[in-house]
Short mmCIF file of N, CA and C in Angstrom, two decimals:
data_model
loop_
_atom_site.label_atom_id
_atom_site.label_comp_id
_atom_site.label_asym_id
_atom_site.label_seq_id
_atom_site.Cartn_x
_atom_site.Cartn_y
_atom_site.Cartn_z
N MET A 1 82.56 150.26 33.95
CA MET A 1 82.70 150.90 35.23
C MET A 1 83.59 152.23 35.11
N LYS A 2 84.65 152.05 34.28
CA LYS A 2 85.56 153.21 33.94
C LYS A 2 84.79 154.26 33.18
N SER A 3 83.85 153.80 32.40
CA SER A 3 83.26 154.75 31.38
C SER A 3 82.16 155.57 32.15
N ARG A 4 81.67 154.92 33.19
CA ARG A 4 80.60 155.61 34.21
C ARG A 4 81.23 156.55 34.97
N LEU A 5 82.51 156.15 35.34
CA LEU A 5 83.34 157.27 36.17
C LEU A 5 83.67 158.45 35.37
N ALA A 6 84.12 158.10 34.13
CA ALA A 6 84.46 159.15 33.23
C ALA A 6 83.29 160.11 32.92
N LEU A 7 82.21 159.61 32.90
CA LEU A 7 80.95 160.43 32.49
C LEU A 7 80.62 161.13 33.83
N ASN A 8 80.70 160.66 35.05
CA ASN A 8 80.36 161.39 36.15
C ASN A 8 81.44 162.55 36.31
N VAL A 9 82.56 162.39 36.03
CA VAL A 9 83.69 163.36 36.10
C VAL A 9 83.35 164.57 35.13
N LEU A 10 82.97 163.97 33.95
CA LEU A 10 82.67 165.01 32.90
C LEU A 10 81.38 165.90 33.22
N LEU A 11 80.46 165.26 33.79
CA LEU A 11 79.28 166.01 34.23
C LEU A 11 79.56 167.01 35.45
N ALA A 12 80.37 166.46 36.40
CA ALA A 12 80.81 167.34 37.52
C ALA A 12 81.55 168.44 37.02
N ALA A 13 82.45 168.28 36.07
CA ALA A 13 83.21 169.51 35.51
C ALA A 13 82.38 170.50 34.82
N LEU A 14 81.44 170.01 34.00
CA LEU A 14 80.49 170.75 33.31
C LEU A 14 79.69 171.56 34.29
N GLY A 15 79.19 170.92 35.42
CA GLY A 15 78.38 171.58 36.46
C GLY A 15 79.17 172.73 37.01
N ILE A 16 80.45 172.50 37.27
CA ILE A 16 81.34 173.61 38.02
C ILE A 16 81.52 174.77 36.95
N VAL A 17 81.70 174.47 35.68
CA VAL A 17 81.92 175.51 34.72
C VAL A 17 80.71 176.38 34.64
N GLY A 18 79.52 175.70 34.51
CA GLY A 18 78.21 176.26 34.44
C GLY A 18 77.92 177.16 35.54
N CYS A 19 78.52 177.09 36.80
CA CYS A 19 78.11 177.80 37.94
C CYS A 19 79.03 179.01 38.10
N GLY A 20 80.09 179.11 37.21
CA GLY A 20 81.06 180.32 37.26
C GLY A 20 80.40 181.54 36.67
N THR A 21 81.16 182.55 36.88
CA THR A 21 80.80 183.73 36.27
C THR A 21 80.84 183.88 34.73
N ALA A 22 79.88 184.37 34.07
CA ALA A 22 79.91 184.45 32.65
C ALA A 22 80.86 185.54 32.21
N ASN A 23 81.69 185.31 31.16
CA ASN A 23 82.59 186.34 30.70
C ASN A 23 82.07 186.66 29.25
N TYR A 24 82.08 188.03 29.12
CA TYR A 24 81.61 188.53 27.79
C TYR A 24 82.70 189.18 27.02
N ARG A 25 82.50 189.13 25.65
CA ARG A 25 83.37 189.94 24.62
C ARG A 25 82.62 190.86 23.97
N ASP A 26 83.01 191.98 23.39
CA ASP A 26 82.31 192.95 22.57
C ASP A 26 82.20 192.25 21.13
N ALA A 27 80.96 191.95 20.86
CA ALA A 27 80.90 191.25 19.44
C ALA A 27 80.01 192.20 18.38
N SER A 28 80.07 193.42 18.88
CA SER A 28 79.23 194.36 18.05
C SER A 28 79.80 194.58 16.53
N SER A 29 81.07 194.29 16.32
CA SER A 29 81.73 194.31 14.99
C SER A 29 81.51 193.17 14.15
N ASP A 30 81.18 192.03 14.72
CA ASP A 30 81.04 190.82 14.16
C ASP A 30 79.99 190.93 12.99
N SER A 31 80.27 190.43 11.77
CA SER A 31 79.24 190.39 10.77
C SER A 31 77.86 189.97 11.18
N LYS A 32 77.88 189.10 12.06
CA LYS A 32 76.59 188.45 12.43
C LYS A 32 75.73 189.44 13.20
N TYR A 33 76.42 190.23 13.96
CA TYR A 33 75.70 191.20 14.89
C TYR A 33 75.68 192.71 14.53
N GLU A 34 76.61 193.15 13.49
CA GLU A 34 76.76 194.62 13.37
C GLU A 34 75.70 195.33 13.09
N GLY A 35 74.67 194.70 12.42
CA GLY A 35 73.56 195.39 11.89
C GLY A 35 72.47 195.75 13.19
N LEU A 36 72.62 195.20 14.30
CA LEU A 36 71.80 195.45 15.37
C LEU A 36 72.21 196.65 16.12
N VAL A 37 73.48 197.15 16.16
CA VAL A 37 73.92 198.06 16.87
C VAL A 37 73.33 199.49 16.16
N GLY A 38 72.63 200.27 17.14
CA GLY A 38 71.97 201.45 16.59
C GLY A 38 70.66 201.31 16.32
N GLN A 39 70.01 200.10 16.07
CA GLN A 39 68.72 199.83 15.90
C GLN A 39 67.78 200.30 17.35
N THR A 40 66.57 200.68 17.01
CA THR A 40 65.85 200.91 18.17
C THR A 40 64.56 199.97 17.99
N ILE A 41 64.10 199.22 18.97
CA ILE A 41 62.95 198.34 18.88
C ILE A 41 62.00 198.94 19.85
N LYS A 42 60.77 198.61 19.53
CA LYS A 42 59.40 199.10 20.46
C LYS A 42 58.95 197.77 20.86
N LEU A 43 58.74 197.56 22.21
CA LEU A 43 58.18 196.42 22.90
C LEU A 43 56.73 196.39 22.48
N GLN A 44 56.25 195.22 22.01
CA GLN A 44 54.84 195.01 21.72
C GLN A 44 54.12 194.39 22.83
N ASP A 45 54.70 194.00 23.82
CA ASP A 45 54.05 193.40 24.95
C ASP A 45 54.83 193.86 26.18
N GLU A 46 54.39 193.64 27.34
CA GLU A 46 54.98 194.02 28.59
C GLU A 46 56.04 193.11 28.75
N PHE A 47 57.31 193.52 29.25
CA PHE A 47 58.58 192.75 29.51
C PHE A 47 58.73 192.77 30.97
N MET A 48 59.80 192.31 31.51
CA MET A 48 60.12 192.43 32.88
C MET A 48 61.63 193.00 32.95
N VAL A 49 61.80 193.79 33.97
CA VAL A 49 63.10 194.28 34.34
C VAL A 49 63.64 193.65 35.63
N GLN A 50 64.60 192.92 35.55
CA GLN A 50 65.14 192.50 36.80
C GLN A 50 66.53 193.08 37.17
N GLY A 51 66.66 193.55 38.43
CA GLY A 51 67.85 193.92 39.11
C GLY A 51 68.58 192.75 39.47
N VAL A 52 69.90 192.73 38.92
CA VAL A 52 70.58 191.51 39.27
C VAL A 52 71.84 191.75 40.04
N THR A 53 72.17 190.89 41.08
CA THR A 53 73.46 190.93 41.87
C THR A 53 74.31 190.15 41.30
N LEU A 54 75.51 190.56 40.97
CA LEU A 54 76.56 189.85 40.35
C LEU A 54 77.44 189.11 41.41
N PRO A 55 78.10 188.15 41.14
CA PRO A 55 78.98 187.43 42.10
C PRO A 55 79.87 188.44 42.76
N GLY A 56 80.16 188.31 43.98
CA GLY A 56 81.16 189.05 44.83
C GLY A 56 80.52 190.41 45.25
N SER A 57 79.21 190.76 44.96
CA SER A 57 78.64 191.90 45.43
C SER A 57 77.81 191.58 46.74
N ALA A 58 77.55 192.56 47.52
CA ALA A 58 76.67 192.31 48.73
C ALA A 58 75.40 192.00 48.31
N PRO A 59 74.78 191.07 49.06
CA PRO A 59 73.40 190.63 48.74
C PRO A 59 72.50 191.83 48.69
N HIS A 60 71.50 191.57 47.84
CA HIS A 60 70.43 192.67 47.57
C HIS A 60 70.95 193.79 47.02
N THR A 61 72.22 193.80 46.29
CA THR A 61 72.80 194.95 45.61
C THR A 61 72.37 194.86 44.11
N VAL A 62 72.02 195.79 43.45
CA VAL A 62 71.70 195.80 42.08
C VAL A 62 72.90 196.19 41.38
N ASP A 63 73.49 195.34 40.53
CA ASP A 63 74.69 195.63 39.68
C ASP A 63 74.44 195.78 38.31
N GLN A 64 73.20 195.26 37.69
CA GLN A 64 72.85 195.45 36.32
C GLN A 64 71.32 195.21 36.33
N TYR A 65 70.84 195.58 35.20
CA TYR A 65 69.39 195.35 34.86
C TYR A 65 69.32 194.45 33.77
N ASP A 66 68.44 193.35 33.64
CA ASP A 66 68.20 192.46 32.60
C ASP A 66 66.76 192.57 32.22
N ILE A 67 66.52 192.85 30.89
CA ILE A 67 65.14 192.94 30.54
C ILE A 67 64.75 191.65 29.67
N THR A 68 63.78 191.02 29.93
CA THR A 68 63.38 189.79 29.29
C THR A 68 61.87 189.78 29.10
N PRO A 69 61.36 188.93 28.26
CA PRO A 69 60.01 188.76 28.12
C PRO A 69 59.40 188.25 29.20
N LYS A 70 57.97 188.51 29.55
CA LYS A 70 57.45 187.96 30.76
C LYS A 70 57.50 186.39 30.72
N PRO A 71 57.71 185.62 31.69
CA PRO A 71 57.47 186.03 33.11
C PRO A 71 58.77 186.46 33.70
N GLY A 72 59.86 186.75 33.03
CA GLY A 72 61.08 186.97 33.57
C GLY A 72 61.71 185.82 34.41
N PHE A 73 62.57 186.18 35.34
CA PHE A 73 63.14 185.13 36.24
C PHE A 73 63.25 185.80 37.60
N SER A 74 63.43 184.97 38.59
CA SER A 74 63.62 185.27 39.91
C SER A 74 64.34 184.32 40.69
N ASN A 75 65.40 184.83 41.48
CA ASN A 75 66.18 183.93 42.38
C ASN A 75 66.74 184.86 43.47
N ARG A 76 67.66 184.25 44.22
CA ARG A 76 68.27 185.03 45.22
C ARG A 76 69.05 186.09 44.88
N TYR A 77 69.59 186.18 43.58
CA TYR A 77 70.33 187.20 43.03
C TYR A 77 69.39 188.30 42.39
N VAL A 78 68.32 188.22 42.45
CA VAL A 78 67.38 189.32 41.81
C VAL A 78 66.55 189.96 42.85
N PRO A 79 67.07 191.09 43.35
CA PRO A 79 66.42 191.75 44.43
C PRO A 79 65.34 192.74 43.89
N LEU A 80 65.25 192.88 42.62
CA LEU A 80 64.24 193.74 42.06
C LEU A 80 63.58 193.20 40.88
N ARG A 81 62.30 193.36 40.85
CA ARG A 81 61.65 192.87 39.61
C ARG A 81 60.46 193.93 39.35
N LYS A 82 60.41 194.44 38.05
CA LYS A 82 59.31 195.42 37.76
C LYS A 82 58.91 195.23 36.46
N PRO A 83 57.63 195.33 36.09
CA PRO A 83 57.21 195.33 34.63
C PRO A 83 57.72 196.42 33.86
N LEU A 84 57.89 196.35 32.63
CA LEU A 84 58.27 197.33 31.63
C LEU A 84 57.03 197.34 30.59
N PRO A 85 56.53 198.43 30.39
CA PRO A 85 55.25 198.39 29.63
C PRO A 85 55.40 198.18 28.23
N ALA A 86 54.52 197.66 27.53
CA ALA A 86 54.46 197.75 26.08
C ALA A 86 54.45 199.19 25.62
N GLY A 87 55.22 199.29 24.43
CA GLY A 87 55.37 200.68 23.89
C GLY A 87 56.72 201.22 24.22
N THR A 88 57.44 200.52 25.18
CA THR A 88 58.95 201.05 25.67
C THR A 88 59.71 200.93 24.51
N GLU A 89 60.61 201.91 24.13
CA GLU A 89 61.62 201.80 23.02
C GLU A 89 62.91 201.59 23.73
N LEU A 90 63.71 200.54 23.10
CA LEU A 90 64.96 200.37 23.53
C LEU A 90 66.03 200.49 22.23
N ARG A 91 66.98 201.24 22.57
CA ARG A 91 68.11 201.41 21.53
C ARG A 91 69.28 200.54 21.82
N ILE A 92 69.90 199.70 20.84
CA ILE A 92 70.81 198.88 21.03
C ILE A 92 72.23 199.56 20.84
N LEU A 93 72.87 199.43 22.04
CA LEU A 93 74.13 200.21 21.92
C LEU A 93 75.39 199.30 21.67
N LYS A 94 75.21 197.99 22.05
CA LYS A 94 76.25 196.99 21.91
C LYS A 94 75.99 195.67 21.92
N VAL A 95 76.58 194.70 21.40
CA VAL A 95 76.23 193.24 21.44
C VAL A 95 77.45 192.61 22.16
N GLU A 96 77.08 191.81 23.36
CA GLU A 96 78.11 191.03 24.02
C GLU A 96 77.91 189.76 23.94
N GLU A 97 78.94 189.08 23.49
CA GLU A 97 78.76 187.33 23.45
C GLU A 97 79.69 186.76 24.57
N CYS A 98 79.00 185.78 25.14
CA CYS A 98 79.53 184.94 26.31
C CYS A 98 80.52 184.16 25.74
N THR A 99 81.77 184.03 26.36
CA THR A 99 82.85 183.28 25.88
C THR A 99 82.99 181.89 26.66
N ASN A 100 82.14 181.87 27.69
CA ASN A 100 82.15 180.64 28.59
C ASN A 100 80.84 180.13 28.93
N CYS A 101 79.81 180.42 28.29
CA CYS A 101 78.31 179.83 28.45
C CYS A 101 78.06 178.61 27.56
N PHE A 102 77.58 177.76 28.32
CA PHE A 102 77.28 176.41 27.79
C PHE A 102 75.86 176.07 28.06
N GLY A 103 75.07 175.84 27.08
CA GLY A 103 73.73 175.49 27.21
C GLY A 103 72.63 176.55 27.66
N PHE A 104 73.10 177.89 27.41
CA PHE A 104 72.16 178.87 27.65
C PHE A 104 72.49 180.02 26.94
N SER A 105 71.71 180.99 26.86
CA SER A 105 71.90 182.24 25.95
C SER A 105 73.44 182.69 25.91
N ASP A 106 73.87 182.92 24.69
CA ASP A 106 75.31 183.41 24.69
C ASP A 106 75.44 184.85 24.26
N ILE A 107 74.32 185.64 24.00
CA ILE A 107 74.59 187.01 23.84
C ILE A 107 73.67 187.80 24.73
N GLN A 108 74.03 189.09 24.96
CA GLN A 108 73.24 190.02 25.68
C GLN A 108 73.39 191.40 24.83
N LEU A 109 72.35 192.13 24.81
CA LEU A 109 72.20 193.36 24.07
C LEU A 109 72.33 194.61 25.26
N LEU A 110 73.44 195.45 25.08
CA LEU A 110 73.48 196.58 25.86
C LEU A 110 72.47 197.64 25.27
N VAL A 111 71.56 198.00 26.15
CA VAL A 111 70.70 199.12 25.57
C VAL A 111 70.63 200.33 26.48
N ALA A 112 70.40 201.43 25.66
CA ALA A 112 70.17 202.69 26.48
C ALA A 112 69.11 202.63 27.42
N PRO A 113 69.27 203.15 28.85
CA PRO A 113 68.26 202.87 29.84
C PRO A 113 66.79 203.37 29.38
N PRO A 114 65.90 202.46 29.40
CA PRO A 114 64.48 202.89 29.05
C PRO A 114 63.95 203.87 29.91
N GLU A 115 64.24 204.11 31.02
CA GLU A 115 63.66 205.11 31.96
C GLU A 115 64.80 205.62 32.93
N SER A 116 64.71 206.74 33.33
CA SER A 116 65.71 207.33 34.30
C SER A 116 66.02 206.47 35.56
N GLN A 117 65.10 205.79 35.88
CA GLN A 117 65.33 204.99 37.22
C GLN A 117 66.35 203.90 36.97
N TYR A 118 66.62 203.50 35.68
CA TYR A 118 67.43 202.41 35.37
C TYR A 118 68.80 202.91 34.80
N ALA A 119 68.95 204.36 35.00
CA ALA A 119 70.30 204.87 34.41
C ALA A 119 71.46 204.73 35.33
N ASP A 120 71.35 204.06 36.51
CA ASP A 120 72.46 204.02 37.48
C ASP A 120 73.15 202.71 37.16
N HIS A 121 72.83 201.79 36.41
CA HIS A 121 73.63 200.69 35.97
C HIS A 121 73.48 200.14 34.51
N LYS A 122 74.28 199.40 33.96
CA LYS A 122 74.09 198.88 32.67
C LYS A 122 72.85 198.08 32.45
N VAL A 123 72.17 198.35 31.37
CA VAL A 123 70.84 197.65 31.10
C VAL A 123 70.98 196.53 29.91
N PHE A 124 70.65 195.41 30.04
CA PHE A 124 70.89 194.47 28.95
C PHE A 124 69.49 193.75 28.61
N LEU A 125 69.20 193.67 27.32
CA LEU A 125 68.16 192.89 26.74
C LEU A 125 68.68 191.49 26.47
N LEU A 126 67.87 190.60 26.91
CA LEU A 126 68.35 189.14 26.89
C LEU A 126 67.46 188.52 25.72
N PRO A 127 68.11 188.42 24.44
CA PRO A 127 67.11 188.14 23.25
C PRO A 127 66.74 186.58 23.20
N ASP A 128 67.54 185.67 23.85
CA ASP A 128 67.17 184.33 23.83
C ASP A 128 66.33 183.83 24.99
N PHE A 129 65.89 184.73 25.81
CA PHE A 129 65.32 184.30 27.06
C PHE A 129 63.83 184.00 26.67
N GLY A 130 63.21 182.80 27.32
CA GLY A 130 61.86 182.58 27.05
C GLY A 130 61.69 181.66 26.00
N GLU A 131 60.21 181.36 25.79
CA GLU A 131 59.95 180.54 24.67
C GLU A 131 59.93 181.06 23.22
N THR A 132 60.00 182.40 23.18
CA THR A 132 59.90 183.07 21.79
C THR A 132 61.29 184.00 21.73
N PRO A 133 62.20 183.29 21.00
CA PRO A 133 63.40 184.25 20.90
C PRO A 133 63.21 185.51 20.01
N LEU A 134 63.85 186.52 20.39
CA LEU A 134 63.56 187.91 19.82
C LEU A 134 64.42 187.86 18.46
N LEU A 135 65.47 187.21 18.51
CA LEU A 135 66.44 187.29 17.32
C LEU A 135 66.40 185.92 16.56
N VAL A 136 66.54 185.96 15.08
CA VAL A 136 66.72 184.73 14.38
C VAL A 136 67.90 185.06 13.60
N GLU A 137 68.40 183.96 12.92
CA GLU A 137 69.66 184.13 11.98
C GLU A 137 69.10 184.05 10.47
N GLU A 138 69.27 184.91 9.83
CA GLU A 138 68.86 184.92 8.39
C GLU A 138 70.06 185.32 7.51
N GLY A 139 70.67 184.53 6.70
CA GLY A 139 71.72 184.82 5.72
C GLY A 139 72.94 185.09 6.63
N GLY A 140 73.07 184.46 7.64
CA GLY A 140 74.33 184.71 8.45
C GLY A 140 74.38 185.89 9.29
N ARG A 141 73.10 186.66 9.47
CA ARG A 141 73.04 187.80 10.24
C ARG A 141 71.94 187.61 11.35
N ALA A 142 72.05 188.12 12.42
CA ALA A 142 71.05 188.06 13.50
C ALA A 142 69.99 189.35 13.25
N VAL A 143 68.73 188.99 13.16
CA VAL A 143 67.68 189.98 12.96
C VAL A 143 66.67 189.81 13.98
N PHE A 144 65.98 190.88 14.23
CA PHE A 144 64.69 190.65 15.06
C PHE A 144 63.48 190.26 14.26
N ARG A 145 62.98 189.00 14.75
CA ARG A 145 62.01 188.48 13.91
C ARG A 145 60.92 187.80 15.06
N SER A 146 60.16 188.67 15.82
CA SER A 146 59.36 188.31 16.92
C SER A 146 58.20 189.20 17.00
N PRO A 147 57.17 188.61 17.35
CA PRO A 147 55.80 189.57 17.60
C PRO A 147 55.96 190.26 18.85
N LEU A 148 56.99 189.96 19.50
CA LEU A 148 57.16 190.79 20.80
C LEU A 148 57.90 192.14 20.55
N VAL A 149 58.52 192.23 19.55
CA VAL A 149 59.22 193.64 19.19
C VAL A 149 59.05 193.97 17.78
N GLN A 150 58.95 195.28 17.67
CA GLN A 150 58.99 196.04 16.36
C GLN A 150 60.26 196.86 16.23
N VAL A 151 60.91 196.64 15.06
CA VAL A 151 62.15 197.42 14.60
C VAL A 151 61.66 198.76 14.21
N LEU A 152 62.22 199.84 14.79
CA LEU A 152 61.76 201.24 14.44
C LEU A 152 62.77 201.69 13.10
N PRO A 153 62.17 202.51 12.25
CA PRO A 153 63.08 202.93 11.28
C PRO A 153 64.35 203.79 11.97
N LYS A 154 65.47 203.77 11.34
CA LYS A 154 66.67 204.58 11.89
C LYS A 154 66.44 206.00 11.48
#
């Protein structure tokens, strides 16, 4: 009985932590990610742009844009969803790593806005979203290895 109670308390605590705000640190200079900064990738398929409302903001406010492979995501914190066409180029500006994310993507890539309509907020590419991750680890470094993106020469 005690072990069942302990398990329930642990699961409840993890649930509370998982519902909090994600905190990120700049990981651009980490040896694993430093090669990503400055790269430009070209989307080989249509992606989705989601305008996201962050905790504490007024409902239906867009605070940042998240780019993901299709089908993307939708919930009450996503007041905007638009397709981003194949052929769009994204330049990686910064790598941010989540410091309190458990069980889901732990990095996001800050990119230059792909179109002027997205220049009003930060734009992130979520490389671990969906069934086909955009990044893999090779020799201790994160590299793009996905049929969904092409790395362009610097």
